[in-house]
PDB file of C-alpha atoms in Angstrom:
ATOM      1  CA  MET A  74     -14.867   7.367   1.241  1.00  0.00           C
ATOM      2  CA  ALA A  75     -12.188   5.608  -0.658  1.00  0.00           C
ATOM      3  CA  LEU A  76     -12.373   3.379  -3.542  1.00  0.00           C
ATOM      4  CA  ASN A  77     -11.032   0.084  -3.765  1.00  0.00           C
ATOM      5  CA  LEU A  78     -10.090  -2.512  -6.293  1.00  0.00           C
ATOM      6  CA  ILE A  79     -10.812  -6.201  -6.146  1.00  0.00           C
ATOM      7  CA  LYS A  80      -8.898  -8.961  -7.884  1.00  0.00           C
ATOM      8  CA  LEU A  81      -8.819 -12.820  -8.311  1.00  0.00           C
ATOM      9  CA  CYS A  82      -5.865 -14.211  -6.323  1.00  0.00           C
ATOM     10  CA  VAL A  83      -4.851 -16.749  -8.777  1.00  0.00           C
ATOM     11  CA  GLY A  84      -2.777 -19.658  -7.579  1.00  0.00           C
ATOM     12  CA  CYS A  85      -3.478 -19.189  -3.945  1.00  0.00           C
ATOM     13  CA  ASP A  86      -5.875 -21.840  -1.900  1.00  0.00           C
ATOM     14  CA  SER A  87      -5.895 -19.591   1.207  1.00  0.00           C
ATOM     15  CA  VAL A  88      -4.796 -16.356   2.840  1.00  0.00           C
ATOM     16  CA  GLU A  89      -2.066 -18.313   4.328  1.00  0.00           C
ATOM     17  CA  ASP A  90      -0.790 -19.093   0.717  1.00  0.00           C
ATOM     18  CA  LEU A  91      -0.934 -15.495   0.020  1.00  0.00           C
ATOM     19  CA  GLU A  92       0.812 -14.636   3.011  1.00  0.00           C
ATOM     20  CA  GLU A  93       3.727 -17.061   2.498  1.00  0.00           C
ATOM     21  CA  TRP A  94       4.027 -16.142  -1.062  1.00  0.00           C
ATOM     22  CA  ILE A  95       4.567 -12.354  -0.169  1.00  0.00           C
ATOM     23  CA  ALA A  96       7.148 -13.182   2.494  1.00  0.00           C
ATOM     24  CA  PHE A  97       9.127 -15.336  -0.334  1.00  0.00           C
ATOM     25  CA  ARG A  98       8.935 -12.618  -2.876  1.00  0.00           C
ATOM     26  CA  LEU A  99      10.115  -9.761  -0.255  1.00  0.00           C
ATOM     27  CA  ASP A 100      12.784 -12.233   0.642  1.00  0.00           C
ATOM     28  CA  GLU A 101      13.946 -12.622  -2.917  1.00  0.00           C
ATOM     29  CA  ARG A 102      13.808  -9.162  -3.406  1.00  0.00           C
ATOM     30  CA  ARG A 103      15.929  -8.361  -0.298  1.00  0.00           C
ATOM     31  CA  ARG A 104      18.691 -10.864  -1.254  1.00  0.00           C
ATOM     32  CA  ALA A 105      18.859  -9.624  -4.729  1.00  0.00           C
ATOM     33  CA  GLY A 106      19.698  -5.934  -3.324  1.00  0.00           C
ATOM     34  CA  GLU A 107      16.312  -4.773  -4.902  1.00  0.00           C
ATOM     35  CA  PRO A 108      13.967  -2.161  -3.155  1.00  0.00           C
ATOM     36  CA  VAL A 109      11.958  -4.412  -0.637  1.00  0.00           C
ATOM     37  CA  GLU A 110       8.348  -3.656  -1.661  1.00  0.00           C
ATOM     38  CA  GLN A 111       5.420  -5.710  -2.645  1.00  0.00           C
ATOM     39  CA  TYR A 112       3.550  -5.032  -6.080  1.00  0.00           C
ATOM     40  CA  HIS A 113       1.181  -6.648  -8.174  1.00  0.00           C
ATOM     41  CA  THR A 114       1.629  -5.965 -11.953  1.00  0.00           C
ATOM     42  CA  THR A 115      -1.393  -5.786 -14.318  1.00  0.00           C
ATOM     43  CA  ARG A 116      -2.179  -4.770 -17.599  1.00  0.00           C
ATOM     44  CA  MET A 117      -4.660  -1.957 -17.238  1.00  0.00           C
ATOM     45  CA  MET A 118      -4.102   1.378 -15.449  1.00  0.00           C
ATOM     46  CA  PRO A 119      -6.930   2.506 -13.161  1.00  0.00           C
ATOM     47  CA  THR A 120      -8.189   5.892 -14.283  1.00  0.00           C
ATOM     48  CA  ARG A 121      -9.712   6.518 -10.899  1.00  0.00           C
ATOM     49  CA  GLY A 122      -6.174   6.564  -9.129  1.00  0.00           C
ATOM     50  CA  GLU A 123      -6.642   9.475  -7.054  1.00  0.00           C
ATOM     51  CA  GLU A 124      -9.547   8.091  -5.402  1.00  0.00           C
ATOM     52  CA  ILE A 125      -7.838   4.735  -4.776  1.00  0.00           C
ATOM     53  CA  LEU A 126      -4.800   6.242  -2.996  1.00  0.00           C
ATOM     54  CA  GLY A 127      -7.078   8.247  -0.781  1.00  0.00           C
ATOM     55  CA  GLY A 128      -7.089   4.866   1.656  1.00  0.00           C
ATOM     56  CA  GLY A 129      -8.294   2.532  -0.910  1.00  0.00           C
ATOM     57  CA  SER A 130      -7.175  -1.380  -0.807  1.00  0.00           C
ATOM     58  CA  LEU A 131      -6.817  -4.205  -3.161  1.00  0.00           C
ATOM     59  CA  TYR A 132      -9.452  -6.943  -2.072  1.00  0.00           C
ATOM     60  CA  TRP A 133      -8.443 -10.540  -2.819  1.00  0.00           C
ATOM     61  CA  VAL A 134     -10.863 -13.293  -4.051  1.00  0.00           C
ATOM     62  CA  ILE A 135      -9.581 -16.475  -2.870  1.00  0.00           C
ATOM     63  CA  LYS A 136     -11.533 -19.595  -3.794  1.00  0.00           C
ATOM     64  CA  GLY A 137     -14.695 -17.707  -4.795  1.00  0.00           C
ATOM     65  CA  ASN A 138     -14.604 -15.559  -1.602  1.00  0.00           C
ATOM     66  CA  VAL A 139     -13.287 -12.075  -0.899  1.00  0.00           C
ATOM     67  CA  GLN A 140     -11.114 -13.153   2.140  1.00  0.00           C
ATOM     68  CA  CYS A 141      -8.552 -10.487   2.549  1.00  0.00           C
ATOM     69  CA  ARG A 142      -7.138  -7.109   1.492  1.00  0.00           C
ATOM     70  CA  GLN A 143      -3.966  -5.068   1.155  1.00  0.00           C
ATOM     71  CA  ARG A 144      -3.804  -1.348   1.579  1.00  0.00           C
ATOM     72  CA  LEU A 145      -2.630   0.294  -1.852  1.00  0.00           C
ATOM     73  CA  LEU A 146       0.219   2.631  -1.556  1.00  0.00           C
ATOM     74  CA  GLU A 147       1.025   3.650  -4.931  1.00  0.00           C
ATOM     75  CA  ILE A 148      -0.066   3.009  -8.652  1.00  0.00           C
ATOM     76  CA  ARG A 149       2.915   3.292 -11.034  1.00  0.00           C
ATOM     77  CA  PRO A 150       2.822   2.987 -14.804  1.00  0.00           C
ATOM     78  CA  ILE A 151       5.764   0.881 -16.356  1.00  0.00           C
ATOM     79  CA  VAL A 152       6.932  -0.517 -19.690  1.00  0.00           C
ATOM     80  CA  ASP A 153       7.700  -4.134 -19.481  1.00  0.00           C
ATOM     81  CA  ASP A 154      10.713  -5.976 -21.273  1.00  0.00           C
ATOM     82  CA  GLU A 155       8.722  -6.640 -24.097  1.00  0.00           C
ATOM     83  CA  GLY A 156       7.748  -2.795 -24.383  1.00  0.00           C
ATOM     84  CA  ILE A 157       4.317  -3.273 -23.327  1.00  0.00           C
ATOM     85  CA  SER A 158       2.553  -0.634 -20.906  1.00  0.00           C
ATOM     86  CA  ARG A 159       1.671  -2.189 -17.633  1.00  0.00           C
ATOM     87  CA  CYS A 160       0.763  -1.075 -14.208  1.00  0.00           C
ATOM     88  CA  GLN A 161       2.311  -1.793 -10.952  1.00  0.00           C
ATOM     89  CA  LEU A 162       0.001  -1.624  -7.756  1.00  0.00           C
ATOM     90  CA  VAL A 163       2.458  -1.240  -4.858  1.00  0.00           C
ATOM     91  CA  LEU A 164       0.802  -2.615  -1.630  1.00  0.00           C
ATOM     92  CA  GLU A 165       1.654  -2.815   2.014  1.00  0.00           C
ATOM     93  CA  PRO A 166       2.711  -6.236   2.704  1.00  0.00           C
ATOM     94  CA  VAL A 167       0.328  -6.574   5.503  1.00  0.00           C
ATOM     95  CA  VAL A 168      -2.830  -8.930   4.819  1.00  0.00           C
ATOM     96  CA  VAL A 169      -5.919  -7.903   6.778  1.00  0.00           C
ATOM     97  CA  ARG A 170      -8.555 -10.569   6.797  1.00  0.00           C
ATOM     98  CA  THR A 171     -12.085  -9.711   5.971  1.00  0.00           C
ATOM     99  CA  GLU A 172     -15.358 -11.233   6.497  1.00  0.00           C
ATOM    100  CA  TRP A 173     -15.950 -13.614   3.644  1.00  0.00           C
ATOM    101  CA  GLN A 174     -18.124 -12.234   0.751  1.00  0.00           C
ATOM    102  CA  PRO A 175     -18.913 -14.411  -2.378  1.00  0.00           C
ATOM    103  CA  ARG A 176     -17.835 -13.454  -5.831  1.00  0.00           C
ATOM    104  CA  ARG A 177     -17.987 -14.966  -9.366  1.00  0.00           C
ATOM    105  CA  ALA A 178     -14.653 -15.346 -11.282  1.00  0.00           C
ATOM    106  CA  PHE A 179     -13.769 -12.479 -13.612  1.00  0.00           C
ATOM    107  CA  GLN A 180     -10.802 -11.276 -15.524  1.00  0.00           C
ATOM    108  CA  GLY A 181      -8.416  -8.385 -14.535  1.00  0.00           C
ATOM    109  CA  TRP A 182      -9.241  -6.207 -11.521  1.00  0.00           C
ATOM    110  CA  ARG A 183     -12.789  -4.203 -10.832  1.00  0.00           C
ATOM    111  CA  TYR A 184     -13.453  -1.117  -8.815  1.00  0.00           C
ATOM    112  CA  LEU A 185     -15.046  -1.795  -5.372  1.00  0.00           C
ATOM    113  CA  LYS A 186     -16.957   0.799  -3.716  1.00  0.00           C
ATOM    114  CA  ALA A 187     -16.319   1.233   0.240  1.00  0.00           C
ATOM    115  CA  ASP A 188     -20.096   0.571   0.784  1.00  0.00           C
ATOM    116  CA  ASP A 189     -19.747  -2.730  -1.135  1.00  0.00           C
ATOM    117  CA  ALA A 190     -16.454  -3.859   0.600  1.00  0.00           C
ATOM    118  CA  PRO A 191     -16.640  -6.564   3.184  1.00  0.00           C
ATOM    119  CA  ALA A 192     -15.602  -5.302   6.445  1.00  0.00           C
ATOM    120  CA  ASP A 193     -12.337  -6.416   8.368  1.00  0.00           C
ATOM    121  CA  LEU A 194     -12.530  -9.176  11.000  1.00  0.00           C
ATOM    122  CA  GLY A 195     -12.683  -7.415  14.120  1.00  0.00           C
ATOM    123  CA  ALA A 196     -11.786  -8.645  17.716  1.00  0.00           C
ATOM    124  CA  GLY A 197     -15.327 -10.381  17.926  1.00  0.00           C
ATOM    125  CA  ARG A 198     -14.309 -12.360  14.897  1.00  0.00           C
ATOM    126  CA  ALA A 199     -10.610 -13.189  15.580  1.00  0.00           C
ATOM    127  CA  GLY A 200     -11.249 -16.511  15.927  1.00  0.00           C
ATOM    128  CA  LEU A 201     -12.530 -16.927  12.428  1.00  0.00           C
ATOM    129  CA  ALA A 202      -9.158 -16.097  11.118  1.00  0.00           C
ATOM    130  CA  GLU A 203      -7.394 -18.548  13.565  1.00  0.00           C
ATOM    131  CA  MET A 204      -9.543 -21.354  12.012  1.00  0.00           C
ATOM    132  CA  PRO A 205      -8.229 -23.714   9.530  1.00  0.00           C
ATOM    133  CA  ALA A 206      -8.425 -22.849   6.103  1.00  0.00           C
ATOM    134  CA  LYS A 207     -10.107 -25.910   4.965  1.00  0.00           C
ATOM    135  CA  LEU A 208     -12.934 -25.534   7.663  1.00  0.00           C
ATOM    136  CA  ARG A 209     -13.349 -21.912   6.539  1.00  0.00           C
ATOM    137  CA  GLN A 210     -13.951 -22.947   2.857  1.00  0.00           C
ATOM    138  CA  GLU A 211     -16.221 -25.862   4.034  1.00  0.00           C
ATOM    139  CA  LEU A 212     -18.435 -23.512   6.189  1.00  0.00           C
ATOM    140  CA  ALA A 213     -18.478 -20.884   3.289  1.00  0.00           C
ATOM    141  CA  ASP A 214     -19.593 -23.476   1.032  1.00  0.00           C
ATOM    142  CA  LEU A 215     -22.505 -24.225   3.193  1.00  0.00           C
ATOM    143  CA  GLY A 216     -23.455 -20.557   3.284  1.00  0.00           C
ATOM    144  CA  LEU A 217     -22.367 -20.269   6.856  1.00  0.00           C
ATOM    145  CA  LEU A 218     -19.563 -17.876   6.579  1.00  0.00           C
TER     146      LEU A 218
END
């Protein structure tokens, strides 16, 4: 089974916010003539990269719940403009909604075993993804999601 990463999605209030941000950044890169790819830069390089790239995803925690994931395509070491080593997590720009799973705040990213990862929303729960974000959050706060 693939190993995953989990990370807080700081600055997004909903999955829709994340999708809009991704579309905006891809469009910016397209207009600038840069490679059209989505990546997230982080400070630490995963030591278990081979396990992650064997089908793993980055699960996003939004407003205290894992709500979605993106498949990890590549993990690339870089050096930023200040000479500091960083890591780019190259992501498939497709956001897959998952069942909500409560998570406390943490810094950086963590490994997430496949057995502990929330399931993707299947056809039987597709209506949940169409529900307004505010209503989903209220239901989650009540422990109903």
